[in-house]
Every structure is written in structure tokens, then in C-alpha cells.
PDB file of C-alpha atoms in Angstrom:
ATOM      1  CA  MET A  79     168.224 214.182  98.315  1.00  0.00           C
ATOM      2  CA  SER A  80     166.329 217.289 100.296  1.00  0.00           C
ATOM      3  CA  PHE A  81     166.184 218.205 103.590  1.00  0.00           C
ATOM      4  CA  LEU A  82     164.133 220.419 105.500  1.00  0.00           C
ATOM      5  CA  VAL A  83     165.215 222.174 108.876  1.00  0.00           C
ATOM      6  CA  ILE A  84     162.507 223.868 110.955  1.00  0.00           C
ATOM      7  CA  GLY A  85     164.057 227.011 113.637  1.00  0.00           C
ATOM      8  CA  GLU A  86     165.193 230.127 114.874  1.00  0.00           C
ATOM      9  CA  CYS A  87     167.849 232.319 112.963  1.00  0.00           C
ATOM     10  CA  VAL A  88     169.581 234.723 115.658  1.00  0.00           C
ATOM     11  CA  ALA A  89     172.157 237.088 115.281  1.00  0.00           C
ATOM     12  CA  ASP A  90     174.819 236.216 117.718  1.00  0.00           C
ATOM     13  CA  ILE A  91     176.755 239.727 119.072  1.00  0.00           C
ATOM     14  CA  VAL A  92     180.087 238.107 120.169  1.00  0.00           C
ATOM     15  CA  ARG A  93     181.539 239.542 122.468  1.00  0.00           C
ATOM     16  CA  ALA A  94     185.399 239.413 123.279  1.00  0.00           C
ATOM     17  CA  PRO A  95     186.732 238.573 126.455  1.00  0.00           C
ATOM     18  CA  ALA A  96     187.482 241.359 128.737  1.00  0.00           C
ATOM     19  CA  GLY A  97     190.737 243.277 128.445  1.00  0.00           C
ATOM     20  CA  SER A  98     191.643 241.542 125.059  1.00  0.00           C
ATOM     21  CA  GLY A  99     190.805 244.765 123.447  1.00  0.00           C
ATOM     22  CA  ALA A 100     189.142 242.953 120.440  1.00  0.00           C
ATOM     23  CA  ALA A 101     185.757 244.643 119.225  1.00  0.00           C
ATOM     24  CA  ASP A 102     182.231 243.079 119.466  1.00  0.00           C
ATOM     25  CA  ARG A 103     181.447 240.834 116.154  1.00  0.00           C
ATOM     26  CA  VAL A 104     177.553 240.339 115.071  1.00  0.00           C
ATOM     27  CA  HIS A 105     177.770 236.946 113.153  1.00  0.00           C
ATOM     28  CA  PRO A 106     174.606 235.338 112.288  1.00  0.00           C
ATOM     29  CA  GLY A 107     173.518 232.366 114.037  1.00  0.00           C
ATOM     30  CA  GLY A 108     170.482 229.863 115.745  1.00  0.00           C
ATOM     31  CA  SER A 109     171.408 226.283 115.826  1.00  0.00           C
ATOM     32  CA  PRO A 110     169.008 225.535 113.098  1.00  0.00           C
ATOM     33  CA  ALA A 111     169.882 228.004 110.761  1.00  0.00           C
ATOM     34  CA  ASN A 112     173.668 226.938 111.726  1.00  0.00           C
ATOM     35  CA  VAL A 113     172.812 223.202 110.680  1.00  0.00           C
ATOM     36  CA  ALA A 114     171.394 224.302 107.461  1.00  0.00           C
ATOM     37  CA  TYR A 115     174.103 226.330 106.921  1.00  0.00           C
ATOM     38  CA  GLY A 116     176.124 223.505 107.428  1.00  0.00           C
ATOM     39  CA  LEU A 117     174.632 221.152 105.230  1.00  0.00           C
ATOM     40  CA  ALA A 118     174.494 223.640 102.101  1.00  0.00           C
ATOM     41  CA  ARG A 119     178.327 224.439 102.601  1.00  0.00           C
ATOM     42  CA  LEU A 120     178.419 220.389 101.892  1.00  0.00           C
ATOM     43  CA  GLY A 121     176.438 220.702  98.739  1.00  0.00           C
ATOM     44  CA  ARG A 122     172.954 219.832 100.133  1.00  0.00           C
ATOM     45  CA  ASP A 123     169.820 220.690  98.879  1.00  0.00           C
ATOM     46  CA  VAL A 124     168.108 222.448 102.076  1.00  0.00           C
ATOM     47  CA  THR A 125     165.056 224.833 102.803  1.00  0.00           C
ATOM     48  CA  LEU A 126     165.316 226.187 106.452  1.00  0.00           C
ATOM     49  CA  LEU A 127     161.855 227.400 107.608  1.00  0.00           C
ATOM     50  CA  THR A 128     162.128 230.282 110.180  1.00  0.00           C
ATOM     51  CA  GLN A 129     161.709 233.656 110.919  1.00  0.00           C
ATOM     52  CA  LEU A 130     163.192 236.871 110.108  1.00  0.00           C
ATOM     53  CA  ALA A 131     162.519 240.990 110.408  1.00  0.00           C
ATOM     54  CA  ASP A 132     163.114 242.900 107.790  1.00  0.00           C
ATOM     55  CA  ASP A 133     166.167 244.801 109.701  1.00  0.00           C
ATOM     56  CA  ALA A 134     169.398 244.685 109.785  1.00  0.00           C
ATOM     57  CA  GLY A 135     170.002 241.475 111.639  1.00  0.00           C
ATOM     58  CA  GLY A 136     167.474 239.861 109.280  1.00  0.00           C
ATOM     59  CA  ARG A 137     169.301 240.659 106.027  1.00  0.00           C
ATOM     60  CA  LEU A 138     172.345 240.098 107.188  1.00  0.00           C
ATOM     61  CA  ILE A 139     171.426 236.126 108.281  1.00  0.00           C
ATOM     62  CA  ALA A 140     169.356 236.104 104.951  1.00  0.00           C
ATOM     63  CA  ASP A 141     171.645 236.856 102.875  1.00  0.00           C
ATOM     64  CA  HIS A 142     174.525 234.554 104.621  1.00  0.00           C
ATOM     65  CA  LEU A 143     171.984 231.490 104.348  1.00  0.00           C
ATOM     66  CA  LYS A 144     171.324 232.187 100.504  1.00  0.00           C
ATOM     67  CA  GLY A 145     174.967 232.992  99.679  1.00  0.00           C
ATOM     68  CA  ALA A 146     175.432 229.186 100.626  1.00  0.00           C
ATOM     69  CA  GLY A 147     172.410 228.181  98.721  1.00  0.00           C
ATOM     70  CA  VAL A 148     169.986 227.696 101.429  1.00  0.00           C
ATOM     71  CA  ARG A 149     166.233 228.160 100.579  1.00  0.00           C
ATOM     72  CA  VAL A 150     164.463 230.261 103.354  1.00  0.00           C
ATOM     73  CA  GLU A 151     161.476 230.005 104.065  1.00  0.00           C
ATOM     74  CA  ILE A 152     159.110 232.292 106.368  1.00  0.00           C
ATOM     75  CA  GLY A 153     156.971 231.772 108.450  1.00  0.00           C
ATOM     76  CA  GLY A 154     155.837 235.010 109.920  1.00  0.00           C
ATOM     77  CA  ALA A 155     158.045 238.395 110.507  1.00  0.00           C
ATOM     78  CA  PRO A 156     158.387 239.202 114.326  1.00  0.00           C
ATOM     79  CA  VAL A 157     158.942 242.556 115.312  1.00  0.00           C
ATOM     80  CA  ARG A 158     162.809 242.355 115.267  1.00  0.00           C
ATOM     81  CA  THR A 159     165.231 239.667 114.354  1.00  0.00           C
ATOM     82  CA  PRO A 160     165.882 237.450 117.794  1.00  0.00           C
ATOM     83  CA  SER A 161     169.625 238.168 118.937  1.00  0.00           C
ATOM     84  CA  ALA A 162     171.712 237.175 121.805  1.00  0.00           C
ATOM     85  CA  VAL A 163     175.389 238.748 123.184  1.00  0.00           C
ATOM     86  CA  VAL A 164     177.829 235.746 123.305  1.00  0.00           C
ATOM     87  CA  GLY A 165     180.289 235.965 125.674  1.00  0.00           C
ATOM     88  CA  LEU A 166     183.469 234.339 125.582  1.00  0.00           C
ATOM     89  CA  ASP A 167     185.554 233.627 128.610  1.00  0.00           C
ATOM     90  CA  ALA A 168     189.555 233.092 128.272  1.00  0.00           C
ATOM     91  CA  HIS A 169     189.277 229.498 126.292  1.00  0.00           C
ATOM     92  CA  GLY A 170     187.252 230.179 123.914  1.00  0.00           C
ATOM     93  CA  ARG A 171     183.911 228.884 125.737  1.00  0.00           C
ATOM     94  CA  ALA A 172     180.562 230.543 124.717  1.00  0.00           C
ATOM     95  CA  THR A 173     177.734 231.758 126.972  1.00  0.00           C
ATOM     96  CA  TYR A 174     174.685 233.527 125.805  1.00  0.00           C
ATOM     97  CA  ALA A 175     171.634 236.553 126.441  1.00  0.00           C
ATOM     98  CA  PHE A 176     169.024 236.047 124.381  1.00  0.00           C
ATOM     99  CA  ASP A 177     166.258 238.605 122.746  1.00  0.00           C
ATOM    100  CA  ILE A 178     164.500 236.328 121.454  1.00  0.00           C
ATOM    101  CA  ALA A 179     160.128 235.725 120.668  1.00  0.00           C
ATOM    102  CA  TRP A 180     159.363 232.558 118.524  1.00  0.00           C
ATOM    103  CA  THR A 181     156.001 232.705 116.652  1.00  0.00           C
ATOM    104  CA  LEU A 182     156.545 230.442 113.687  1.00  0.00           C
ATOM    105  CA  GLU A 183     153.633 230.123 111.290  1.00  0.00           C
ATOM    106  CA  THR A 184     153.611 227.551 108.826  1.00  0.00           C
ATOM    107  CA  GLY A 185     154.991 227.947 105.142  1.00  0.00           C
ATOM    108  CA  ALA A 186     153.717 228.177 101.930  1.00  0.00           C
ATOM    109  CA  PRO A 187     152.834 224.480 100.482  1.00  0.00           C
ATOM    110  CA  ARG A 188     155.677 222.366  99.383  1.00  0.00           C
ATOM    111  CA  ALA A 189     156.127 221.357  95.967  1.00  0.00           C
ATOM    112  CA  GLU A 190     157.318 217.830  97.618  1.00  0.00           C
ATOM    113  CA  THR A 191     157.784 216.159 100.850  1.00  0.00           C
ATOM    114  CA  PRO A 192     161.503 216.608 102.293  1.00  0.00           C
ATOM    115  CA  ALA A 193     163.897 213.354 102.742  1.00  0.00           C
ATOM    116  CA  HIS A 194     165.087 214.107 106.430  1.00  0.00           C
ATOM    117  CA  VAL A 195     163.543 216.804 108.872  1.00  0.00           C
ATOM    118  CA  HIS A 196     165.815 218.531 111.432  1.00  0.00           C
ATOM    119  CA  ILE A 197     164.892 220.463 114.403  1.00  0.00           C
ATOM    120  CA  GLY A 198     166.250 221.799 117.462  1.00  0.00           C
ATOM    121  CA  SER A 199     166.641 224.487 119.734  1.00  0.00           C
ATOM    122  CA  ILE A 200     164.785 227.128 120.949  1.00  0.00           C
ATOM    123  CA  ALA A 201     162.246 226.702 118.044  1.00  0.00           C
ATOM    124  CA  ALA A 202     161.444 222.799 119.087  1.00  0.00           C
ATOM    125  CA  VAL A 203     160.086 224.121 122.852  1.00  0.00           C
ATOM    126  CA  THR A 204     159.536 227.451 122.950  1.00  0.00           C
ATOM    127  CA  ALA A 205     155.599 228.555 122.248  1.00  0.00           C
ATOM    128  CA  PRO A 206     153.928 229.278 120.578  1.00  0.00           C
ATOM    129  CA  GLY A 207     156.032 228.695 117.824  1.00  0.00           C
ATOM    130  CA  ALA A 208     157.035 225.268 119.058  1.00  0.00           C
ATOM    131  CA  ALA A 209     153.591 223.918 118.207  1.00  0.00           C
ATOM    132  CA  THR A 210     153.776 224.535 114.801  1.00  0.00           C
ATOM    133  CA  VAL A 211     157.258 222.792 114.494  1.00  0.00           C
ATOM    134  CA  LEU A 212     155.983 219.311 116.242  1.00  0.00           C
ATOM    135  CA  ALA A 213     152.718 219.385 114.146  1.00  0.00           C
ATOM    136  CA  GLU A 214     155.216 219.717 111.095  1.00  0.00           C
ATOM    137  CA  VAL A 215     157.026 216.902 112.258  1.00  0.00           C
ATOM    138  CA  GLU A 216     154.407 214.591 112.767  1.00  0.00           C
ATOM    139  CA  ARG A 217     152.752 215.824 109.738  1.00  0.00           C
ATOM    140  CA  LEU A 218     155.998 214.591 108.022  1.00  0.00           C
ATOM    141  CA  ARG A 219     157.720 211.760 109.819  1.00  0.00           C
ATOM    142  CA  ASP A 220     155.796 208.823 107.625  1.00  0.00           C
ATOM    143  CA  ARG A 221     157.448 210.302 104.672  1.00  0.00           C
ATOM    144  CA  ALA A 222     160.819 211.515 106.096  1.00  0.00           C
ATOM    145  CA  THR A 223     163.534 210.741 108.600  1.00  0.00           C
ATOM    146  CA  VAL A 224     163.812 212.924 111.633  1.00  0.00           C
ATOM    147  CA  SER A 225     166.677 214.685 113.564  1.00  0.00           C
ATOM    148  CA  TYR A 226     166.653 216.772 117.059  1.00  0.00           C
ATOM    149  CA  ASP A 227     168.911 218.374 118.917  1.00  0.00           C
ATOM    150  CA  PRO A 228     167.871 220.085 122.239  1.00  0.00           C
ATOM    151  CA  ASN A 229     171.010 222.459 121.949  1.00  0.00           C
ATOM    152  CA  VAL A 230     169.627 223.727 125.993  1.00  0.00           C
ATOM    153  CA  ARG A 231     169.387 227.203 126.305  1.00  0.00           C
ATOM    154  CA  PRO A 232     169.018 227.091 130.284  1.00  0.00           C
ATOM    155  CA  ALA A 233     167.569 231.164 130.349  1.00  0.00           C
ATOM    156  CA  LEU A 234     164.789 230.175 128.085  1.00  0.00           C
ATOM    157  CA  MET A 235     163.498 226.496 128.739  1.00  0.00           C
ATOM    158  CA  GLY A 236     161.561 227.654 131.732  1.00  0.00           C
ATOM    159  CA  GLU A 237     160.010 225.294 134.428  1.00  0.00           C
ATOM    160  CA  HIS A 238     162.720 222.407 134.711  1.00  0.00           C
ATOM    161  CA  GLY A 239     159.646 219.640 134.316  1.00  0.00           C
ATOM    162  CA  VAL A 240     158.270 220.969 131.742  1.00  0.00           C
ATOM    163  CA  ALA A 241     161.623 221.687 129.546  1.00  0.00           C
ATOM    164  CA  VAL A 242     162.525 218.207 129.986  1.00  0.00           C
ATOM    165  CA  ALA A 243     158.795 216.896 128.877  1.00  0.00           C
ATOM    166  CA  ARG A 244     159.093 219.000 125.767  1.00  0.00           C
ATOM    167  CA  VAL A 245     162.094 217.781 124.926  1.00  0.00           C
ATOM    168  CA  GLU A 246     161.264 214.166 125.293  1.00  0.00           C
ATOM    169  CA  ARG A 247     158.215 214.601 123.054  1.00  0.00           C
ATOM    170  CA  CYS A 248     160.509 215.813 120.606  1.00  0.00           C
ATOM    171  CA  VAL A 249     163.184 212.450 121.088  1.00  0.00           C
ATOM    172  CA  ALA A 250     159.928 210.446 120.807  1.00  0.00           C
ATOM    173  CA  LEU A 251     159.648 212.026 117.134  1.00  0.00           C
ATOM    174  CA  SER A 252     162.921 211.505 116.262  1.00  0.00           C
ATOM    175  CA  ASP A 253     165.056 208.833 114.674  1.00  0.00           C
ATOM    176  CA  LEU A 254     168.447 210.993 115.235  1.00  0.00           C
ATOM    177  CA  VAL A 255     169.432 212.737 118.200  1.00  0.00           C
ATOM    178  CA  LYS A 256     172.282 214.555 119.430  1.00  0.00           C
ATOM    179  CA  ALA A 257     172.809 216.409 122.274  1.00  0.00           C
ATOM    180  CA  SER A 258     176.342 217.807 124.098  1.00  0.00           C
ATOM    181  CA  ASP A 259     177.096 216.576 127.621  1.00  0.00           C
ATOM    182  CA  GLU A 260     176.411 220.008 129.117  1.00  0.00           C
ATOM    183  CA  ASP A 261     172.697 219.327 127.522  1.00  0.00           C
ATOM    184  CA  LEU A 262     172.013 216.384 129.500  1.00  0.00           C
ATOM    185  CA  ALA A 263     173.868 217.484 132.690  1.00  0.00           C
ATOM    186  CA  TRP A 264     170.946 220.436 132.919  1.00  0.00           C
ATOM    187  CA  LEU A 265     168.286 218.346 131.498  1.00  0.00           C
ATOM    188  CA  TYR A 266     169.047 215.333 133.807  1.00  0.00           C
ATOM    189  CA  PRO A 267     171.589 216.447 136.575  1.00  0.00           C
ATOM    190  CA  GLY A 268     174.086 214.009 137.906  1.00  0.00           C
ATOM    191  CA  GLU A 269     173.334 211.344 135.630  1.00  0.00           C
ATOM    192  CA  ASP A 270     175.536 209.022 133.155  1.00  0.00           C
ATOM    193  CA  PRO A 271     175.045 210.717 129.736  1.00  0.00           C
ATOM    194  CA  ARG A 272     175.079 207.230 128.478  1.00  0.00           C
ATOM    195  CA  THR A 273     172.780 205.990 131.192  1.00  0.00           C
ATOM    196  CA  VAL A 274     170.246 209.390 129.514  1.00  0.00           C
ATOM    197  CA  ALA A 275     171.376 207.864 125.858  1.00  0.00           C
ATOM    198  CA  ALA A 276     169.787 204.539 126.437  1.00  0.00           C
ATOM    199  CA  ARG A 277     166.589 205.627 128.385  1.00  0.00           C
ATOM    200  CA  TRP A 278     166.557 208.199 124.878  1.00  0.00           C
ATOM    201  CA  LEU A 279     166.669 204.923 122.524  1.00  0.00           C
ATOM    202  CA  ALA A 280     163.600 203.342 124.583  1.00  0.00           C
ATOM    203  CA  LEU A 281     161.578 206.347 123.624  1.00  0.00           C
ATOM    204  CA  GLY A 282     162.479 205.632 119.841  1.00  0.00           C
ATOM    205  CA  PRO A 283     165.396 207.297 117.895  1.00  0.00           C
ATOM    206  CA  ALA A 284     167.226 204.579 116.276  1.00  0.00           C
ATOM    207  CA  VAL A 285     170.838 206.613 117.213  1.00  0.00           C
ATOM    208  CA  VAL A 286     172.142 209.018 120.118  1.00  0.00           C
ATOM    209  CA  LEU A 287     174.934 211.003 119.889  1.00  0.00           C
ATOM    210  CA  VAL A 288     176.588 212.289 122.681  1.00  0.00           C
ATOM    211  CA  THR A 289     179.245 215.569 122.092  1.00  0.00           C
ATOM    212  CA  ARG A 290     181.560 215.952 124.744  1.00  0.00           C
ATOM    213  CA  GLY A 291     183.776 218.959 123.555  1.00  0.00           C
ATOM    214  CA  ALA A 292     187.421 218.234 124.027  1.00  0.00           C
ATOM    215  CA  ALA A 293     186.574 214.648 125.455  1.00  0.00           C
ATOM    216  CA  GLY A 294     185.048 213.564 122.458  1.00  0.00           C
ATOM    217  CA  SER A 295     181.760 212.320 121.405  1.00  0.00           C
ATOM    218  CA  LEU A 296     179.885 208.937 121.437  1.00  0.00           C
ATOM    219  CA  ALA A 297     176.927 207.281 119.532  1.00  0.00           C
ATOM    220  CA  LEU A 298     174.623 204.644 121.001  1.00  0.00           C
ATOM    221  CA  THR A 299     172.383 202.542 119.471  1.00  0.00           C
ATOM    222  CA  ARG A 300     170.463 199.352 121.140  1.00  0.00           C
ATOM    223  CA  ARG A 301     173.347 197.209 119.913  1.00  0.00           C
ATOM    224  CA  GLU A 302     176.309 199.291 120.125  1.00  0.00           C
ATOM    225  CA  THR A 303     177.915 202.286 121.689  1.00  0.00           C
ATOM    226  CA  VAL A 304     181.086 203.428 120.391  1.00  0.00           C
ATOM    227  CA  ALA A 305     183.257 206.428 120.951  1.00  0.00           C
ATOM    228  CA  ALA A 306     185.972 208.891 119.405  1.00  0.00           C
ATOM    229  CA  ASP A 307     188.450 211.180 120.816  1.00  0.00           C
ATOM    230  CA  ALA A 308     188.495 214.855 119.544  1.00  0.00           C
ATOM    231  CA  PRO A 309     190.527 216.238 116.913  1.00  0.00           C
ATOM    232  CA  PRO A 310     193.605 218.610 118.474  1.00  0.00           C
ATOM    233  CA  VAL A 311     192.853 221.924 117.500  1.00  0.00           C
ATOM    234  CA  THR A 312     193.498 225.507 118.653  1.00  0.00           C
ATOM    235  CA  VAL A 313     190.278 227.338 119.718  1.00  0.00           C
ATOM    236  CA  VAL A 314     189.205 230.143 118.761  1.00  0.00           C
ATOM    237  CA  ASP A 315     186.009 229.928 119.575  1.00  0.00           C
ATOM    238  CA  THR A 316     183.125 227.097 120.161  1.00  0.00           C
ATOM    239  CA  VAL A 317     179.986 228.657 118.658  1.00  0.00           C
ATOM    240  CA  GLY A 318     178.223 226.735 116.648  1.00  0.00           C
ATOM    241  CA  ALA A 319     180.658 223.219 116.789  1.00  0.00           C
ATOM    242  CA  GLY A 320     177.774 221.322 117.732  1.00  0.00           C
ATOM    243  CA  ASP A 321     175.740 222.498 114.808  1.00  0.00           C
ATOM    244  CA  SER A 322     178.617 221.777 112.362  1.00  0.00           C
ATOM    245  CA  PHE A 323     179.356 218.223 114.043  1.00  0.00           C
ATOM    246  CA  MET A 324     175.296 217.782 113.680  1.00  0.00           C
ATOM    247  CA  SER A 325     175.555 219.047 109.895  1.00  0.00           C
ATOM    248  CA  ALA A 326     178.222 216.318 109.435  1.00  0.00           C
ATOM    249  CA  VAL A 327     176.372 213.437 110.307  1.00  0.00           C
ATOM    250  CA  LEU A 328     173.151 214.610 108.571  1.00  0.00           C
ATOM    251  CA  ASP A 329     175.239 214.763 105.265  1.00  0.00           C
ATOM    252  CA  THR A 330     177.168 211.238 106.442  1.00  0.00           C
ATOM    253  CA  LEU A 331     173.977 209.466 106.713  1.00  0.00           C
ATOM    254  CA  ALA A 332     171.482 211.406 103.740  1.00  0.00           C
ATOM    255  CA  GLY A 333     169.522 208.908 101.975  1.00  0.00           C
ATOM    256  CA  ARG A 334     169.541 205.624 104.673  1.00  0.00           C
ATOM    257  CA  GLU A 335     165.948 204.784 105.848  1.00  0.00           C
ATOM    258  CA  ARG A 336     164.312 204.336 109.233  1.00  0.00           C
ATOM    259  CA  GLU A 337     165.438 200.773 109.057  1.00  0.00           C
ATOM    260  CA  ALA A 338     168.716 201.736 107.876  1.00  0.00           C
ATOM    261  CA  LEU A 339     169.600 203.773 111.115  1.00  0.00           C
ATOM    262  CA  ALA A 340     168.612 201.280 113.333  1.00  0.00           C
ATOM    263  CA  GLY A 341     171.422 198.474 111.944  1.00  0.00           C
ATOM    264  CA  LEU A 342     174.083 201.330 111.754  1.00  0.00           C
ATOM    265  CA  GLY A 343     177.614 199.299 112.737  1.00  0.00           C
ATOM    266  CA  ALA A 344     180.773 199.889 115.217  1.00  0.00           C
ATOM    267  CA  GLU A 345     182.561 200.410 112.379  1.00  0.00           C
ATOM    268  CA  TYR A 346     180.056 202.936 110.443  1.00  0.00           C
ATOM    269  CA  LEU A 347     179.450 205.072 113.889  1.00  0.00           C
ATOM    270  CA  ALA A 348     183.255 205.106 114.093  1.00  0.00           C
ATOM    271  CA  ARG A 349     183.806 206.754 110.756  1.00  0.00           C
ATOM    272  CA  LEU A 350     180.590 209.208 111.328  1.00  0.00           C
ATOM    273  CA  LEU A 351     181.671 210.281 114.905  1.00  0.00           C
ATOM    274  CA  ARG A 352     184.979 210.852 113.346  1.00  0.00           C
ATOM    275  CA  ARG A 353     183.989 213.028 110.009  1.00  0.00           C
ATOM    276  CA  ALA A 354     181.814 215.087 112.129  1.00  0.00           C
ATOM    277  CA  GLY A 355     184.610 215.558 114.527  1.00  0.00           C
ATOM    278  CA  ALA A 356     186.526 216.833 112.185  1.00  0.00           C
ATOM    279  CA  ALA A 357     183.819 219.249 111.079  1.00  0.00           C
ATOM    280  CA  ALA A 358     183.194 220.463 114.589  1.00  0.00           C
ATOM    281  CA  ALA A 359     187.533 221.179 114.664  1.00  0.00           C
ATOM    282  CA  VAL A 360     187.629 223.160 111.246  1.00  0.00           C
ATOM    283  CA  THR A 361     184.481 225.584 113.248  1.00  0.00           C
ATOM    284  CA  VAL A 362     186.105 226.149 116.390  1.00  0.00           C
ATOM    285  CA  SER A 363     189.678 227.139 114.754  1.00  0.00           C
ATOM    286  CA  ARG A 364     188.068 229.976 113.154  1.00  0.00           C
ATOM    287  CA  ALA A 365     185.894 232.925 114.555  1.00  0.00           C
ATOM    288  CA  GLY A 366     181.821 232.447 114.525  1.00  0.00           C
ATOM    289  CA  ALA A 367     179.970 229.448 112.560  1.00  0.00           C
ATOM    290  CA  GLN A 368     181.417 228.783 110.240  1.00  0.00           C
ATOM    291  CA  PRO A 369     181.437 225.141 108.935  1.00  0.00           C
ATOM    292  CA  PRO A 370     183.772 224.008 106.399  1.00  0.00           C
ATOM    293  CA  ASP A 371     182.778 223.229 103.044  1.00  0.00           C
ATOM    294  CA  ARG A 372     183.133 219.573 101.667  1.00  0.00           C
ATOM    295  CA  THR A 373     186.964 220.290 100.187  1.00  0.00           C
ATOM    296  CA  GLU A 374     187.643 221.440 103.658  1.00  0.00           C
ATOM    297  CA  LEU A 375     186.170 218.607 105.643  1.00  0.00           C
ATOM    298  CA  ASP A 376     187.648 216.123 103.118  1.00  0.00           C
ATOM    299  CA  ALA A 377     190.932 217.403 104.135  1.00  0.00           C
ATOM    300  CA  ALA A 378     190.526 217.620 107.898  1.00  0.00           C
ATOM    301  CA  GLY A 379     189.216 214.058 108.172  1.00  0.00           C
ATOM    302  CA  GLU A 380     192.171 213.245 106.357  1.00  0.00           C
ATOM    303  CA  ARG A 381     194.670 215.465 108.847  1.00  0.00           C
ATOM    304  CA  PHE A 382     192.832 214.437 111.954  1.00  0.00           C
ATOM    305  CA  ALA A 383     194.071 211.610 113.327  1.00  0.00           C
ATOM    306  CA  ILE A 384     191.624 210.389 115.644  1.00  0.00           C
ATOM    307  CA  ARG A 385     191.137 207.771 117.240  1.00  0.00           C
ATOM    308  CA  SER A 386     188.135 205.763 118.110  1.00  0.00           C
ATOM    309  CA  GLY A 387     186.225 202.099 118.749  1.00  0.00           C
ATOM    310  CA  ARG A 388     183.829 200.548 121.321  1.00  0.00           C
ATOM    311  CA  ALA A 389     183.738 202.019 124.379  1.00  0.00           C
ATOM    312  CA  SER A 390     183.880 200.314 127.550  1.00  0.00           C
TER     313      SER A 390
END
């Protein structure tokens, strides 16, 4: 089956913790680009509709994506490739300062309709390009399943109430939504993630996944709530961990129709979380957004003993 990912590419300038003596590193990034790259690493047929400038950052990212087998479809070239200065604390946790504009235009007509469309992050909520993203989803969703990851970047979200409304519109268009507990804490301060997930399910998705870092992850449907522990791993940095999780989820669910997603049972959801958690664990164990290929993911799934079950 084929995947279409729509969203931004970002040149991540990763700065090491102060006093570490390490040099800055530049990595190809951007949440949707990372998801596309992760799917390609797992052997999937994937196209990324994005924007890249003809500059050093753009060429670095394009070579990176194409090297994994991603087809890159350019929907208009910005003046410069978006960038983000990524700061890492002593625990490898990342913060971001962005230089980005998003003015996406539709690409060339495709020979075939993708089986699945994934959207997320800056591209899904930032004008004027977000309108193109949502128009593409609305055009394709009768023939394709849809997933969404808000991947909230507070500095770029604008006024809070408007941002929440934009996120919820994307949720309503989707069959599967993945969000981190940090995303939900910014969108809905003080609310329990399970309460938010239940409200999102009422908007339309069949499945909502919540990642919680070292605390593991949750999968919720209208009938099931399942939890999984995070694999034990030494963290180098957390860049791209959620995107690797998302890629592994989409790979695992590939080919399932909308109705099948709604009927996923607890045992299957537990396996889904374990496999996606293993992908994220591989990624955080090495620098930058470097997700596993299929051989690495299969090995990680066997190596990590991850408990899961119905959440109380």
C-alpha cells in the first residue's frame, strides 16, 4: 500500500548541553518528514508533500529522504529551508526555537490515490499552508484512511483557543490520532489525558494513542483502554522519538480499513504499543531522528521485555 505524508521539513541544529564540549550537529528533521523517513526505512511506499528551498539545508534534507526511498513532492519553494535550533538538557530532552514559514501549494496530480494520508505538527495548523493540507485531506479521505499527530510547538501555535480549534478540526478528519502527554498538557491544561482522548474519540477517530515518555503509552478506542510500559534504554536524545513511534504504528496498521480500526481489540492494541515503543527506544538511543529499519525494529521488539495490558 502507498502512504502520503503532508507536512514540513526542518533542518534541526542540535546544540549539546552547555559545558559538554560537544559541537553543534545539523540533522534533517520536521515531524512529518521524520514519519515519512521512518516509513521508508520500514520498506513502505511513501511520498512526502512538503516545501524545500534550494539551499544547503534543503539539499541535506532531500538527499536524506531520497536516500531512504521517500518520493519528495515539492509544493512551492520557500525563500529558505525552515530550521530549528534544538537545545538538549542533561537528560537529552529537546526544546526548539524555529525559523519557519509554511506556504504549501498542491503538488502535481498523482497517478494513484494513496491508501493512507498522514498529517501533523506545524503544517496542519500554520497559515496559509495549513489550508492546503486540510483541503488535501478532505479531498482524499473518502478513499484513504487518515492519521494526525499534533506534535505541538507552543511558540508557533498562536492564540491558545484558536490553536485548540485548529487541532480539533484535524482530529475530526482523522481515523487515528497520536499525541504526547506534553501536547495534551499544553492544549488542555490540567486535564487527564484519558479524558481528552475520550473527547477526541467522540469527534470521529477510531483510535487515539498517547505517548508518555518514560511512563510508556496508552491506546484508547471506544471499547478499550490499553497501556504499555516504555522499554528500558539509555537516552542519547529524544529528537524524533514520537515520529518513530508514529511510523511504526502506521506500518503495523497498514492495509486496515476504517471499519477495521474501530474494531481493534485489547491484545492487538497492546502489541501495537509494544512495537511502536520499541521503535522509539531505538531512536532515542542514538543522536538525531534516526528511526530503525525493519531488521532493527524486529530485533528491538525481541530484545525489549515490555509489559502491557488494560489500563485501570
